[in-house]
Every structure is written in C-alpha cells, then in structure tokens.
Amino acid sequence: MTEGAEVARFEVWAPEKDEVTLDVGGERLPMERDVSRQGWWAAQAPAEDGTRYGFSVDGGPVLPDPRSRRQPDGPDGLSAVVDHDAYAWRVPWPGRGLPGAVLYELHVGTFTPEGTLDAAAGRLDALAALGVTHVELMPLAPFPGVHGWGYEGVSLWAVHEPYGGPAALKRFVDAAHERGLGVVLDVVHNHLGPSGNYLPAFGPYFTDTHHTPWGSAVNLDAPGSDEVRAFLVESALAWLRDYHLDGLRLDAVHALCDTRAVHFLEELADAVRDLSRDLGRPLFLIAESDLNDPRLITPRDQGGLGLQAQWNDDFHHALHTALTGESAGYYADFAEQPLRALAKTLTGGFFHDGSYSSFRGRTHGRPLDRTRVSAHRLLGYAQTHDQIGNRAQGDRLADSLPPGLLACAAALVLTGPFTPMLFMGEEWGARTPWQFFTDHTDPELADAVRQGRRREFAAHGWAEKDVPDPQDPATRDRSCLDWSERDREPHRHLLEWHRTLIALRRARPDLLDADLAAVRVAFDEQARWFAFRRGDIRVALNLGDEPAAIPLGGGALRTLASWDDSASLDTDGVLHLGPRSAVVLGER
C-alpha cells in the first residue's frame, strides 16, 4: 500500500484468484489486476493513518493484508493503514555496526512487569550504564493473545499491539539511539504461527515440497516462490528502513528449505547491503544456525552467503558443561572434556568442525578458516532465551551456580574473541526463571501446546506437575525480571563485575582483536583451571572448589579486574587463584 495526500493505493498478491475485493473504512470496492505485475491486484481509495481495511478473495471473508503494517485488534482483525512519515524522528542516527559490539537480548513482554515497549524504553538508561552497545529485541510480529515468546507470530510487517504497536517501536528505537544504543530485531522467516495465519488463502506462501517441525515449509523454491522470497526480503528491509533498526537476527536459518542456485539468505544479504549503501549507515544480519557452516558468515566476494554473524552454540555448550557438569542430549560431546572443548571453540570457532557428533549420530560441521573469518562474526554467550526457556522449568544459571562461577562465565564471554551477548538480567545474576509461556485464544490449540510440553519433558523424567503450564498467566508473571534484585548482594557485585569487564573490553585494543589465530589457551581438566591470552591480556579462571596454581609465563603483569581478592602472582609467573574465581591481567 502506498499513500498520497488523500488517496491510498492498496495492493495484494493473489495469483490464483478470480476476484479480489477491498474492504476499506466499511466500504467494499472491486480490485483490478495489475497488468504490470503478474498475480497482483490493486485499487485506490481514500485513507489515512489508522484507517481499517482488509481483502476478500473469491467471495470469502474479509482477511487482513499479508503485508499489514498494523493489526490493532490482533492477527484475526482488520489491518490498519500506517503512515510512516507521520513520525518525527528525534535522532539523526549514523548507525552502529557489529565489530566491537556487546549485545543484550531482551523480551519486551517480561523485561518489565508492564510488558510494553514504552516501559522497556524506561529501562534503557540501565543498559547504557552497563556498557552494552546494542539491544536485541525478541520477535515483535503479532501473535494471538497478549503474552508469548513471539516465535509464533504472523503479519511479518507489523508490531504486536499489546507491546504498543508501530509508534511505540519507533519511540523505543529513538530512545535507544539517544543513548548511543543500536537496536536489533529477531525475525522469523522459517515458519509462521498456526493461529491467525491467513497467507495460504492468498497464494502459495507454503509448499509441501519440504516439511519442517512446524509443517509445510515456507515456499522458497517451488512455483510462486519469487514473490514469497520478495515478501520476506521486503519485510526485512522495511524493519531496517521504516524503524531505523541497525540489524536483524534471523531465527533458525537451517530450517529455511531452499534448493535454488541463489539461496534466499544470499538474496537477503545482497538486498540489505544495497539498503545500507543507500541509507549511508551500517546494517547487519545475524543468523541462528546449527549447521556449523562457515560459508554462512563468509563475505560474498569470498564465495560465502554474506551474513555478518551467527550465534555460536558450540561455545555455549562447552561453557555450560564446564560450569554445570550437565551431559544430557547435545551436551554429551562437550561434557567428556569440557575445558578442551572450550579451548577448541575459543581458538577455532566451532567444536564440531567435521568431527563426530554423538547427539546427531554422524559427523557435523566443517572447519572455519581463521584467515578469512573474523572472530566478531561469531556471537558468544553463556545464556540465551533458548538455552534458558527450553529447560523444563526455565531455570537460569544463577539458580544453581554460585556467584563465583557466574563471574567466570562473564569473564569468558566478555573478554573472549567472539562478539559477546547477554540475556536480560544475566548481568546481575537474576534468579527469576524464564519459562515457556503462551496465550493462545483457541482452546484446542492451547491444550495441544500444554500437553505437548508435558509429553516432551515426561520423556526426560519430569513429572507433569513440575512442568509449568504455558497457558497459565502465572507462568509469564514468574518470568518477569525483578529489578529490585540489582540493589542486593550478590547481585550488585555481579552487576559491577559485568560493567568492569565491558569497560575493559572497550578500553583495551587487544580485547577487540578479532583474530582467532592469535588466541592462546592453557587449561588443566582435572584441576579445573582455564586461562587464555589475547595480546598483552591474560584471563584466568578457576572453576574448581580448591585453590589453583596457574602458570602464566613471563611478563610484568598487573591486575586489571578481579572477582575477589584471592589472586596473587609469584615471581615465577605462577598465578595463585582461589576457588570459583576469575581475574584479568595486563602487561605493565
């Protein structure tokens, strides 16, 4: 839809339909085929910001626009016109790229008790004081009900109305940019939610050529896929352009089924690169992928797909097993020698780089060429929404680990070679869980989700009563951050530790060096100490319950940051470090 001063042009792709009608402002108007664009229909009608409208195909019910910019009454209601030019942006934002970044993942619905974008904006001063550079918002596309994770969204161009809708997102982005914070949005292209998804009524948006855990795949390579790919690409560009976002996180790209010669991700990367050039500010794409395929983040001119970065679950798994000793499921390969696994990821990027994966029952991944791929293209983290929320009770590391081990995790994430990312509340060791919650309005779907969750964890030995009901409002309420924790110990100490490490990362060039080949690692699996060197910086951790003697070698070193007062360095270059502690040292 494009707007003029008094008349708006409404367009919709419905290639296999014989008749399309526009319902706008309570009036029904026939639409005409657009002879210049195969499968498209168009009509003009008076409209302004907020005008409700929808489309009827072949005499069926009035449905929301597939490219709706706003769904005031939820996914099942009429669409509303959005005049993006009506918002007066306050900040002339030059952009903030990914190199040197520290990301902070947050869920709008649980970041504050209010669960809105405006309420989240009211907490941005705390994030600026923490020192992070970008806020990564979990998905905002409309979904049924009020509360949910956001990964069952529909209307991929719109903002969930209970969060505040399009205007609230613009206010949030402006507020973030005023504080020097970039904003990244998590978008889901691999599937749409089961409720409120009317795309199949318009055209072949899905195909049975491929199947996914969510059913028929999004149509990226079957007949009609040119327009479906354009639908997704243009949606991504709209977020970056219309809302002044700095980047997108792409959910589960390994579930994008595409056999065409030019992969969808390559097409998307090219389009974002062109938009970045046109806007004159950096834009980036971060993938979630379990493929361990370096081509995903290899630049286009070097034969890759050209995405700027990806989440690195191998680093997380190695760190998690080293901290907790867990060995079930995909942790099994890492738990055999967790510190060795951690060393391999810190120096080579991936743990599974063509090695055997017992979880998959086959070899997995391929080596990352450290001469071609910068370390900043991998995101490193100790916790994410997935790694917390997909546990039966949504328990965080702080629920079972002492503060000293949380401090060790922070030291690895924030001084390591990868682009660091924190999950909301991690910086103060939040004890509130982050559980799986939904608010489906369809009773059958709600019960199916509830029972499916219970069956999933029953297979792992969990009693039904111990698996939170996703549909119970209390499950969401338990998952909201308790901001008062920050003012109590040990949370206050952890928060200051995170601030110190982030400030060090910003101040010391060696901690921004993205050369994986330059990282040097030493460890003792039995004594449970781990140390690594980045230029003139040494980072040492003692994960064990006993004091450790860690040989750091020569050089006049001074303490830059220490979790406690247990660290001392003797004249032979041996660091004596107390249990469950971390220290960062630099050459004088």
Coordinates of C-alpha atoms in Angstrom, one line a residue, residues 9-583:
R9 CA -3.2 2.7 -3.3
F10 CA -3.9 -0.8 -1.9
E11 CA -2.1 -3.8 -3.4
V12 CA -2.2 -7.6 -2.8
W13 CA -0.7 -10.6 -4.4
A14 CA -3.3 -13.3 -5.1
P15 CA -2.1 -15.1 -8.2
E16 CA -4.7 -17.9 -8.4
K17 CA -7.8 -15.9 -7.5
D18 CA -10.6 -14.8 -9.9
E19 CA -11.8 -11.9 -7.8
V20 CA -10.4 -9.8 -5.0
T21 CA -12.4 -7.1 -3.1
L22 CA -11.0 -4.3 -0.9
D23 CA -12.9 -3.5 2.3
V24 CA -11.7 -0.1 3.4
G25 CA -13.4 2.1 6.0
G26 CA -16.5 0.0 5.9
E27 CA -16.8 0.3 2.1
R28 CA -16.3 -2.6 -0.4
L29 CA -14.5 -1.9 -3.7
P30 CA -13.6 -4.2 -6.5
M31 CA -9.8 -4.6 -7.2
E32 CA -8.3 -4.8 -10.7
R33 CA -5.5 -6.9 -11.9
D34 CA -2.2 -5.1 -12.2
V35 CA -1.1 -5.7 -15.8
S36 CA 2.5 -4.8 -14.9
R37 CA 2.9 -7.3 -12.1
Q38 CA 1.7 -10.8 -12.6
G39 CA -0.6 -12.0 -9.8
W40 CA -1.1 -8.6 -8.2
W41 CA -4.4 -6.8 -7.7
A42 CA -4.8 -3.0 -6.9
A43 CA -7.3 -0.4 -6.0
Q44 CA -7.3 3.2 -4.8
A45 CA -9.5 4.6 -2.0
P46 CA -9.5 7.5 0.5
A47 CA -7.5 6.5 3.6
E48 CA -5.3 8.0 6.3
D49 CA -3.2 6.7 9.2
G50 CA -5.3 4.3 11.2
T51 CA -7.9 3.5 8.5
R52 CA -9.1 -0.1 8.8
Y53 CA -9.1 -2.4 5.7
G54 CA -8.9 -5.9 4.5
F55 CA -9.2 -8.1 1.4
S56 CA -11.8 -10.7 0.3
V57 CA -10.7 -13.3 -2.2
D58 CA -13.2 -15.1 -4.4
G59 CA -16.1 -14.0 -2.2
G60 CA -14.6 -15.3 1.0
P61 CA -14.4 -13.5 4.4
V62 CA -12.5 -10.2 4.7
L63 CA -8.9 -11.1 5.8
P64 CA -6.0 -8.9 7.0
D65 CA -3.4 -7.7 4.5
P66 CA -0.5 -10.2 4.2
R67 CA 1.8 -7.1 4.3
S68 CA -0.2 -5.4 7.0
R69 CA 1.8 -2.8 8.9
R70 CA -0.5 -2.8 11.8
Q71 CA -3.1 -5.2 13.4
P72 CA -4.9 -3.1 16.1
D73 CA -7.2 -6.0 17.0
G74 CA -4.7 -8.8 16.8
P75 CA -3.9 -11.3 14.0
D76 CA -7.6 -12.1 13.2
G77 CA -8.7 -8.5 12.9
L78 CA -8.6 -5.9 10.1
S79 CA -5.4 -4.3 9.1
A80 CA -4.8 -0.6 9.6
V81 CA -3.0 2.0 7.4
V82 CA 0.3 3.2 8.9
D83 CA 1.8 6.5 7.6
H84 CA 5.5 6.1 8.5
D85 CA 6.2 9.7 7.5
A86 CA 3.9 10.9 10.3
Y87 CA 6.5 10.1 13.0
A88 CA 9.1 12.8 13.6
W89 CA 12.4 11.1 14.4
R90 CA 14.4 12.9 17.0
V91 CA 17.8 11.3 16.5
P92 CA 19.8 11.6 13.2
W93 CA 21.3 8.2 13.7
P94 CA 24.6 7.4 11.9
G95 CA 24.3 3.7 12.7
R96 CA 26.4 1.4 14.8
G97 CA 28.0 -1.7 13.2
L98 CA 28.7 -5.1 14.6
P99 CA 32.5 -5.0 15.1
G100 CA 33.2 -4.1 18.7
A101 CA 29.6 -4.7 19.8
V102 CA 28.2 -6.1 23.0
L103 CA 24.6 -7.3 22.5
Y104 CA 21.8 -7.5 25.1
E105 CA 18.9 -9.8 24.3
L106 CA 15.6 -8.9 25.8
H107 CA 12.0 -9.9 25.6
V108 CA 9.7 -6.9 25.7
G109 CA 6.8 -8.8 27.5
T110 CA 8.9 -9.8 30.5
F111 CA 11.7 -7.2 30.6
T112 CA 9.3 -5.1 32.8
P113 CA 6.1 -6.1 34.6
E114 CA 4.1 -3.8 32.2
G115 CA 5.5 -5.7 29.2
T116 CA 5.4 -2.9 26.7
L117 CA 7.9 -1.1 24.5
D118 CA 7.4 2.2 26.3
A119 CA 8.1 0.5 29.7
A120 CA 11.2 -1.1 28.2
A121 CA 12.4 2.2 27.0
G122 CA 12.2 3.5 30.5
R123 CA 15.0 1.0 31.5
L124 CA 17.4 1.9 28.7
D125 CA 19.5 4.1 31.0
A126 CA 20.4 1.0 32.9
L127 CA 21.6 -0.7 29.7
A128 CA 23.6 2.3 28.7
A129 CA 25.3 2.4 32.1
L130 CA 26.0 -1.3 31.8
G131 CA 28.0 -0.5 28.7
V132 CA 26.3 -2.7 26.1
T133 CA 26.2 -1.3 22.5
H134 CA 23.0 -3.0 21.0
V135 CA 19.7 -4.1 22.3
E136 CA 18.4 -7.3 20.6
L137 CA 14.6 -7.5 20.8
M138 CA 12.9 -10.8 20.6
P139 CA 10.3 -11.1 17.8
L140 CA 7.6 -8.4 17.7
A141 CA 5.3 -9.7 14.9
P142 CA 1.6 -10.0 16.1
F143 CA 0.6 -13.3 17.8
P144 CA -2.6 -14.5 19.5
G145 CA -3.4 -13.1 22.9
V146 CA -1.2 -10.8 24.9
H147 CA 1.8 -12.7 26.1
G148 CA 4.1 -15.1 24.3
W149 CA 7.7 -15.6 23.2
G150 CA 6.9 -14.2 19.8
Y151 CA 8.1 -17.1 17.6
E152 CA 4.5 -17.9 16.6
G153 CA 4.0 -14.5 15.0
V154 CA 2.0 -13.7 11.8
S155 CA 1.8 -10.4 9.9
L156 CA 5.5 -10.2 9.5
W157 CA 5.5 -6.5 8.8
A158 CA 3.6 -5.4 11.9
V159 CA 4.3 -4.8 15.6
H160 CA 2.4 -6.7 18.3
E161 CA -0.3 -4.3 19.5
P162 CA -0.1 -5.2 23.2
Y163 CA 3.5 -4.1 23.1
G164 CA 2.4 -0.7 21.8
G165 CA 2.3 -1.1 18.0
P166 CA 4.4 0.6 15.4
A167 CA 4.5 4.0 17.1
A168 CA 5.8 2.5 20.3
L169 CA 8.6 0.7 18.5
K170 CA 9.7 4.0 16.9
R171 CA 9.7 5.7 20.3
F172 CA 11.8 2.8 21.7
V173 CA 14.3 3.0 18.8
D174 CA 14.6 6.8 19.2
A175 CA 15.2 6.4 22.9
A176 CA 17.8 3.8 22.4
H177 CA 19.6 5.9 19.7
E178 CA 19.5 8.9 22.1
R179 CA 21.6 6.8 24.5
G180 CA 24.0 5.6 21.7
L181 CA 22.4 2.1 21.7
G182 CA 21.8 0.3 18.4
V183 CA 18.7 -1.9 18.1
V184 CA 18.5 -5.4 16.5
L185 CA 15.2 -7.3 15.9
D186 CA 14.8 -11.0 15.9
V187 CA 12.7 -12.0 12.8
V188 CA 11.2 -15.4 12.0
H189 CA 11.2 -16.4 8.3
N190 CA 11.2 -20.2 8.7
H191 CA 7.6 -20.6 9.8
L192 CA 4.5 -18.7 10.9
G193 CA 2.3 -19.3 13.8
P194 CA -0.6 -21.7 13.5
S195 CA -3.2 -19.2 14.6
G196 CA -4.1 -16.1 12.6
N197 CA -2.1 -17.2 9.6
Y198 CA -4.1 -16.3 6.5
L199 CA -1.3 -16.3 3.9
P200 CA -2.4 -19.6 2.3
A201 CA -5.8 -18.0 1.4
F202 CA -3.9 -15.6 -0.9
G203 CA -1.3 -17.7 -2.6
P204 CA 1.4 -20.4 -2.5
Y205 CA 3.3 -19.0 0.5
F206 CA 3.9 -22.5 1.7
T207 CA 4.9 -25.8 0.0
D208 CA 4.6 -29.5 0.7
T209 CA 7.9 -30.0 -1.3
H210 CA 9.6 -29.7 2.1
H211 CA 8.5 -30.3 5.6
T212 CA 9.7 -28.7 8.8
P213 CA 8.9 -29.3 12.5
W214 CA 6.1 -26.7 12.0
G215 CA 4.5 -28.4 9.0
S216 CA 4.7 -27.3 5.4
A217 CA 7.8 -25.2 4.6
V218 CA 7.7 -21.6 3.6
N219 CA 7.9 -21.6 -0.2
L220 CA 11.4 -20.5 -1.1
D221 CA 11.9 -22.7 -4.2
A222 CA 8.6 -24.1 -5.6
P223 CA 6.3 -22.4 -8.1
G224 CA 5.4 -18.9 -6.9
S225 CA 8.5 -18.6 -4.7
D226 CA 9.8 -15.5 -6.4
E227 CA 7.0 -13.4 -4.8
V228 CA 7.3 -15.3 -1.4
R229 CA 11.0 -14.5 -1.3
A230 CA 10.3 -10.9 -2.2
F231 CA 7.7 -10.8 0.6
L232 CA 10.3 -11.9 3.2
V233 CA 13.1 -9.7 1.8
E234 CA 11.0 -6.6 1.6
S235 CA 9.7 -7.3 5.2
A236 CA 13.3 -7.3 6.4
L237 CA 14.1 -4.1 4.6
A238 CA 11.0 -2.4 6.0
W239 CA 12.1 -3.1 9.6
L240 CA 15.6 -1.7 8.9
R241 CA 14.3 1.3 6.9
D242 CA 11.0 2.3 8.4
Y243 CA 12.0 1.7 12.1
H244 CA 15.7 2.8 11.8
L245 CA 16.9 -0.5 13.1
D246 CA 20.6 -1.4 12.9
G247 CA 20.4 -5.2 12.3
L248 CA 18.2 -8.3 12.3
R249 CA 18.7 -11.7 14.0
L250 CA 17.4 -14.4 11.7
D251 CA 15.7 -17.3 13.5
A252 CA 16.8 -20.9 12.7
V253 CA 18.1 -20.4 9.2
H254 CA 18.9 -24.1 9.0
A255 CA 15.1 -24.6 8.7
L256 CA 14.9 -22.5 5.5
C257 CA 14.4 -25.1 2.8
D258 CA 15.8 -23.7 -0.4
T259 CA 17.3 -25.7 -3.3
R260 CA 17.6 -22.7 -5.8
A261 CA 21.1 -21.8 -7.1
V262 CA 20.9 -18.4 -5.4
H263 CA 20.0 -19.2 -1.7
F264 CA 17.4 -17.0 -0.1
L265 CA 20.0 -15.8 2.5
E266 CA 22.3 -14.7 -0.2
E267 CA 19.5 -12.7 -1.8
L268 CA 18.6 -11.2 1.5
A269 CA 22.2 -10.3 2.3
D270 CA 22.6 -8.5 -1.1
A271 CA 19.4 -6.5 -0.5
V272 CA 20.5 -5.4 3.0
R273 CA 23.9 -4.5 1.6
D274 CA 22.3 -2.3 -1.0
L275 CA 20.0 -0.7 1.5
S276 CA 22.9 0.0 3.8
R277 CA 24.6 1.8 0.9
D278 CA 21.5 3.8 0.1
L279 CA 20.9 4.9 3.7
G280 CA 24.6 5.6 4.4
R281 CA 24.7 3.7 7.6
P282 CA 25.9 0.1 8.6
L283 CA 23.3 -2.7 8.7
F284 CA 23.9 -6.3 9.6
L285 CA 22.3 -9.7 9.7
I286 CA 22.9 -12.3 12.5
A287 CA 21.9 -15.9 11.8
E288 CA 20.8 -18.6 14.3
S289 CA 22.2 -21.7 12.7
D290 CA 23.2 -25.2 13.9
L291 CA 24.9 -26.1 10.6
N292 CA 28.4 -25.1 11.7
D293 CA 29.0 -24.0 8.1
P294 CA 31.4 -21.1 7.8
R295 CA 30.1 -20.2 4.3
L296 CA 27.1 -18.6 6.1
I297 CA 29.3 -15.8 7.5
T298 CA 31.9 -15.7 4.8
P299 CA 31.7 -12.5 2.7
R300 CA 30.1 -12.7 -0.7
D301 CA 33.2 -11.7 -2.6
Q302 CA 34.9 -14.7 -1.0
G303 CA 32.3 -17.2 -2.0
G304 CA 30.1 -17.1 1.1
L305 CA 26.5 -16.1 1.7
G306 CA 27.5 -12.8 3.1
L307 CA 25.7 -12.7 6.5
Q308 CA 27.6 -10.6 9.1
A309 CA 27.5 -13.0 12.0
Q310 CA 25.9 -16.1 13.6
W311 CA 25.2 -17.4 17.1
N312 CA 27.8 -19.9 18.3
D313 CA 26.1 -22.6 20.2
D314 CA 29.2 -24.7 20.4
F315 CA 30.8 -22.1 22.6
H316 CA 27.7 -22.0 24.8
H317 CA 27.6 -25.8 25.1
A318 CA 31.3 -26.1 26.0
L319 CA 31.0 -23.3 28.6
H320 CA 27.7 -24.7 30.0
T321 CA 29.1 -28.2 30.6
A322 CA 32.3 -26.7 32.1
L323 CA 30.2 -24.8 34.6
T324 CA 27.4 -27.3 35.4
G325 CA 28.7 -30.7 34.5
E326 CA 25.5 -31.5 32.6
S327 CA 25.9 -34.2 29.9
A328 CA 22.4 -35.0 28.6
G329 CA 21.5 -34.6 24.9
Y330 CA 23.6 -32.3 22.8
Y331 CA 25.9 -31.6 25.9
A332 CA 27.3 -35.1 25.8
D333 CA 30.1 -34.5 23.3
F334 CA 31.2 -31.4 25.2
A335 CA 31.0 -32.9 28.7
E336 CA 33.7 -35.6 28.1
Q337 CA 36.4 -32.9 28.3
P338 CA 34.6 -29.6 28.7
L339 CA 37.7 -27.4 29.1
R340 CA 39.3 -29.0 26.0
A341 CA 36.0 -28.3 24.1
L342 CA 36.1 -24.7 25.4
A343 CA 39.7 -24.3 24.2
K344 CA 38.8 -25.6 20.8
T345 CA 35.9 -23.2 20.3
L346 CA 37.9 -20.2 21.6
T347 CA 40.7 -20.9 19.1
G348 CA 38.9 -22.5 16.2
G349 CA 35.4 -21.1 16.3
F350 CA 33.5 -24.4 16.1
F351 CA 33.8 -27.5 18.2
H352 CA 32.1 -29.7 15.6
D353 CA 34.1 -28.8 12.5
G354 CA 33.8 -32.2 10.7
S355 CA 34.0 -34.2 14.0
Y356 CA 31.6 -36.9 15.1
S357 CA 28.5 -35.7 16.9
S358 CA 27.0 -38.4 19.1
F359 CA 23.8 -36.4 19.5
R360 CA 23.3 -36.4 15.7
G361 CA 24.9 -39.9 15.1
R362 CA 27.1 -38.5 12.4
T363 CA 30.0 -36.1 11.6
H364 CA 29.0 -32.5 11.7
G365 CA 30.2 -29.1 10.5
R366 CA 33.3 -28.0 8.7
P367 CA 36.4 -26.1 9.7
L368 CA 36.4 -22.4 9.9
D369 CA 39.2 -20.7 8.0
R370 CA 40.7 -18.3 10.6
T371 CA 42.5 -16.3 8.0
R372 CA 39.2 -15.4 6.3
V373 CA 36.6 -15.3 9.0
S374 CA 36.9 -12.7 11.8
A375 CA 36.0 -13.8 15.3
H376 CA 33.5 -11.0 15.7
R377 CA 31.3 -12.9 13.2
L378 CA 30.6 -15.4 15.9
L379 CA 28.4 -14.4 18.9
G380 CA 29.5 -15.9 22.3
Y381 CA 27.1 -16.2 25.2
A382 CA 26.6 -18.1 28.4
Q383 CA 22.8 -17.8 28.3
T384 CA 20.0 -17.1 25.7
H385 CA 16.3 -17.2 25.6
D386 CA 16.5 -20.7 24.1
Q387 CA 19.0 -22.1 26.5
I388 CA 17.0 -21.0 29.5
G389 CA 13.4 -21.2 28.2
N390 CA 13.7 -24.6 26.7
R391 CA 14.6 -26.1 30.0
A392 CA 11.6 -27.7 31.8
Q393 CA 11.4 -25.0 34.5
G394 CA 13.2 -22.2 32.7
D395 CA 15.9 -22.0 35.3
R396 CA 18.9 -19.7 34.8
L397 CA 22.5 -20.5 35.6
A398 CA 22.1 -18.3 38.7
D399 CA 19.5 -20.8 40.1
S400 CA 22.2 -23.5 40.6
L401 CA 25.6 -21.9 40.4
P402 CA 27.4 -19.8 43.0
P403 CA 28.3 -16.2 42.1
G404 CA 31.9 -17.0 41.5
L405 CA 31.1 -19.4 38.6
L406 CA 28.7 -16.8 37.2
A407 CA 31.7 -14.3 37.3
C408 CA 33.9 -16.9 35.5
A409 CA 31.2 -17.2 32.7
A410 CA 31.0 -13.4 32.4
A411 CA 34.8 -13.2 32.1
L412 CA 34.9 -15.8 29.3
V413 CA 32.0 -14.1 27.4
L414 CA 33.1 -10.5 27.8
T415 CA 36.9 -10.9 27.3
G416 CA 36.8 -13.7 24.7
P417 CA 37.3 -13.2 21.0
F418 CA 33.6 -13.5 20.0
T419 CA 31.0 -10.7 19.9
P420 CA 29.5 -11.0 23.4
M421 CA 25.8 -11.3 24.1
L422 CA 24.0 -11.2 27.4
F423 CA 20.4 -12.3 28.1
M424 CA 18.3 -9.8 30.1
G425 CA 19.1 -9.9 33.8
E426 CA 22.2 -12.1 33.4
E427 CA 24.3 -9.1 34.3
W428 CA 23.1 -9.2 37.9
G429 CA 22.6 -12.9 38.2
A430 CA 18.8 -12.7 38.0
R431 CA 17.1 -15.6 39.9
T432 CA 13.7 -15.2 38.2
P433 CA 13.1 -18.1 35.8
W434 CA 12.4 -17.5 32.1
Q435 CA 9.7 -20.1 31.2
F436 CA 7.8 -21.1 28.1
F437 CA 4.5 -19.2 28.1
T438 CA 1.7 -18.7 25.5
D439 CA -1.7 -17.1 25.4
H440 CA -3.5 -18.9 22.6
T441 CA -7.1 -17.9 22.2
D442 CA -8.0 -21.2 20.5
P443 CA -8.8 -23.6 23.4
E444 CA -7.8 -26.7 21.3
L445 CA -4.5 -25.2 20.3
A446 CA -3.9 -24.1 23.9
D447 CA -4.5 -27.6 25.2
A448 CA -2.3 -29.1 22.4
V449 CA 0.6 -26.8 23.4
R450 CA 0.1 -27.6 27.1
Q451 CA 0.0 -31.4 26.6
G452 CA 2.9 -31.3 24.1
R453 CA 5.1 -29.5 26.6
R454 CA 4.3 -32.1 29.2
R455 CA 5.0 -35.0 26.9
E456 CA 8.3 -33.5 25.8
F457 CA 9.7 -33.4 29.3
A458 CA 8.0 -36.5 30.6
A459 CA 10.3 -38.3 28.2
H460 CA 13.2 -36.9 30.2
G461 CA 11.9 -37.9 33.5
W462 CA 10.0 -34.8 34.6
A463 CA 6.7 -35.2 36.5
E464 CA 3.7 -33.5 34.9
K465 CA 3.2 -31.2 37.9
D466 CA 6.7 -29.9 37.6
V467 CA 6.3 -28.6 34.1
P468 CA 4.8 -25.1 34.1
D469 CA 1.5 -24.7 32.2
P470 CA 2.3 -22.4 29.3
Q471 CA -1.2 -21.0 29.3
D472 CA -1.3 -20.1 33.0
P473 CA -0.8 -16.3 33.3
A474 CA 1.4 -17.0 36.4
T475 CA 4.0 -18.6 34.1
R476 CA 4.5 -15.4 32.3
D477 CA 4.4 -13.4 35.6
R478 CA 7.1 -15.6 37.1
S479 CA 9.3 -14.9 34.1
C480 CA 9.3 -11.1 34.5
L481 CA 12.6 -9.6 35.8
D482 CA 12.7 -8.5 39.4
W483 CA 14.6 -5.2 39.0
S484 CA 14.9 -4.8 42.8
E485 CA 17.5 -7.7 42.8
R486 CA 20.1 -5.3 41.4
D487 CA 20.4 -3.5 44.7
R488 CA 21.0 -6.6 46.8
E489 CA 24.1 -8.7 47.2
P490 CA 25.4 -10.8 45.5
H491 CA 23.6 -9.3 42.5
R492 CA 25.1 -5.8 43.0
H493 CA 28.6 -7.3 42.9
L494 CA 27.9 -9.3 39.7
L495 CA 26.5 -6.2 38.1
E496 CA 29.6 -4.2 38.8
W497 CA 31.7 -7.1 37.6
H498 CA 29.9 -7.0 34.2
R499 CA 30.3 -3.2 34.0
T500 CA 34.0 -3.5 34.7
L501 CA 34.6 -6.2 32.1
I502 CA 32.6 -4.4 29.4
A503 CA 34.6 -1.2 30.1
L504 CA 37.8 -3.2 29.8
R505 CA 36.7 -4.6 26.5
R506 CA 36.1 -1.1 25.2
A507 CA 39.3 0.3 26.6
R508 CA 41.8 -2.4 25.7
P509 CA 42.5 -2.9 21.9
D510 CA 43.7 -6.5 22.5
L511 CA 40.2 -7.4 23.6
L512 CA 38.8 -6.2 20.4
D513 CA 41.2 -8.1 18.2
A514 CA 39.1 -10.4 16.0
D515 CA 42.0 -12.8 15.0
L516 CA 41.1 -16.2 16.3
A517 CA 44.6 -17.5 15.3
A518 CA 46.1 -15.1 17.9
V519 CA 44.3 -16.6 20.9
R520 CA 46.4 -18.7 23.1
V521 CA 44.9 -21.2 25.6
A522 CA 46.0 -23.3 28.5
F523 CA 44.0 -25.5 30.9
D524 CA 44.0 -28.3 33.4
E525 CA 40.9 -30.5 33.1
Q526 CA 41.5 -32.2 36.5
A527 CA 42.4 -29.1 38.5
R528 CA 39.6 -27.2 36.6
W529 CA 41.5 -24.0 35.7
F530 CA 41.4 -22.3 32.4
A531 CA 43.5 -19.4 31.0
F532 CA 43.8 -17.7 27.7
R533 CA 45.9 -14.9 26.3
R534 CA 44.8 -12.1 23.8
G535 CA 47.8 -9.9 23.0
D536 CA 49.0 -8.4 26.3
I537 CA 45.9 -9.5 28.2
R538 CA 45.7 -12.7 30.2
V539 CA 42.4 -14.1 31.6
A540 CA 42.4 -16.8 34.2
L541 CA 39.6 -18.8 35.7
N542 CA 39.4 -21.3 38.5
L543 CA 36.2 -23.3 38.1
G544 CA 37.2 -25.7 40.9
D545 CA 36.5 -25.9 44.6
E546 CA 40.2 -25.7 45.6
P547 CA 42.8 -23.0 45.0
A548 CA 44.7 -23.3 41.7
A549 CA 48.2 -22.6 40.6
I550 CA 48.1 -21.4 37.0
P551 CA 51.4 -20.9 35.1
L552 CA 51.0 -17.6 33.1
G553 CA 54.6 -17.3 31.9
G554 CA 56.8 -14.2 31.9
G555 CA 56.0 -10.6 31.6
A556 CA 55.3 -7.9 34.2
L557 CA 51.6 -8.2 34.8
R558 CA 49.2 -6.2 36.8
T559 CA 45.6 -6.9 37.8
L560 CA 43.0 -5.1 35.6
A561 CA 39.9 -6.8 37.1
S562 CA 39.5 -9.4 39.8
W563 CA 36.3 -11.1 41.1
D564 CA 37.7 -11.3 44.6
D565 CA 41.0 -10.7 46.5
S566 CA 42.3 -14.3 46.1
A567 CA 44.6 -13.7 43.1
S568 CA 48.3 -13.3 43.6
L569 CA 51.2 -13.7 41.2
D570 CA 54.6 -15.0 42.2
T571 CA 58.0 -14.2 40.7
D572 CA 57.9 -17.3 38.6
G573 CA 54.8 -16.2 36.7
V574 CA 52.5 -18.6 38.5
L575 CA 49.1 -17.2 39.4
H576 CA 47.5 -18.4 42.6
L577 CA 43.8 -18.1 42.3
G578 CA 41.1 -19.0 44.8
P579 CA 38.2 -21.3 44.1
R580 CA 35.4 -20.2 41.7
S581 CA 37.1 -17.0 40.8
A582 CA 38.4 -15.1 37.8
V583 CA 41.0 -12.4 37.1

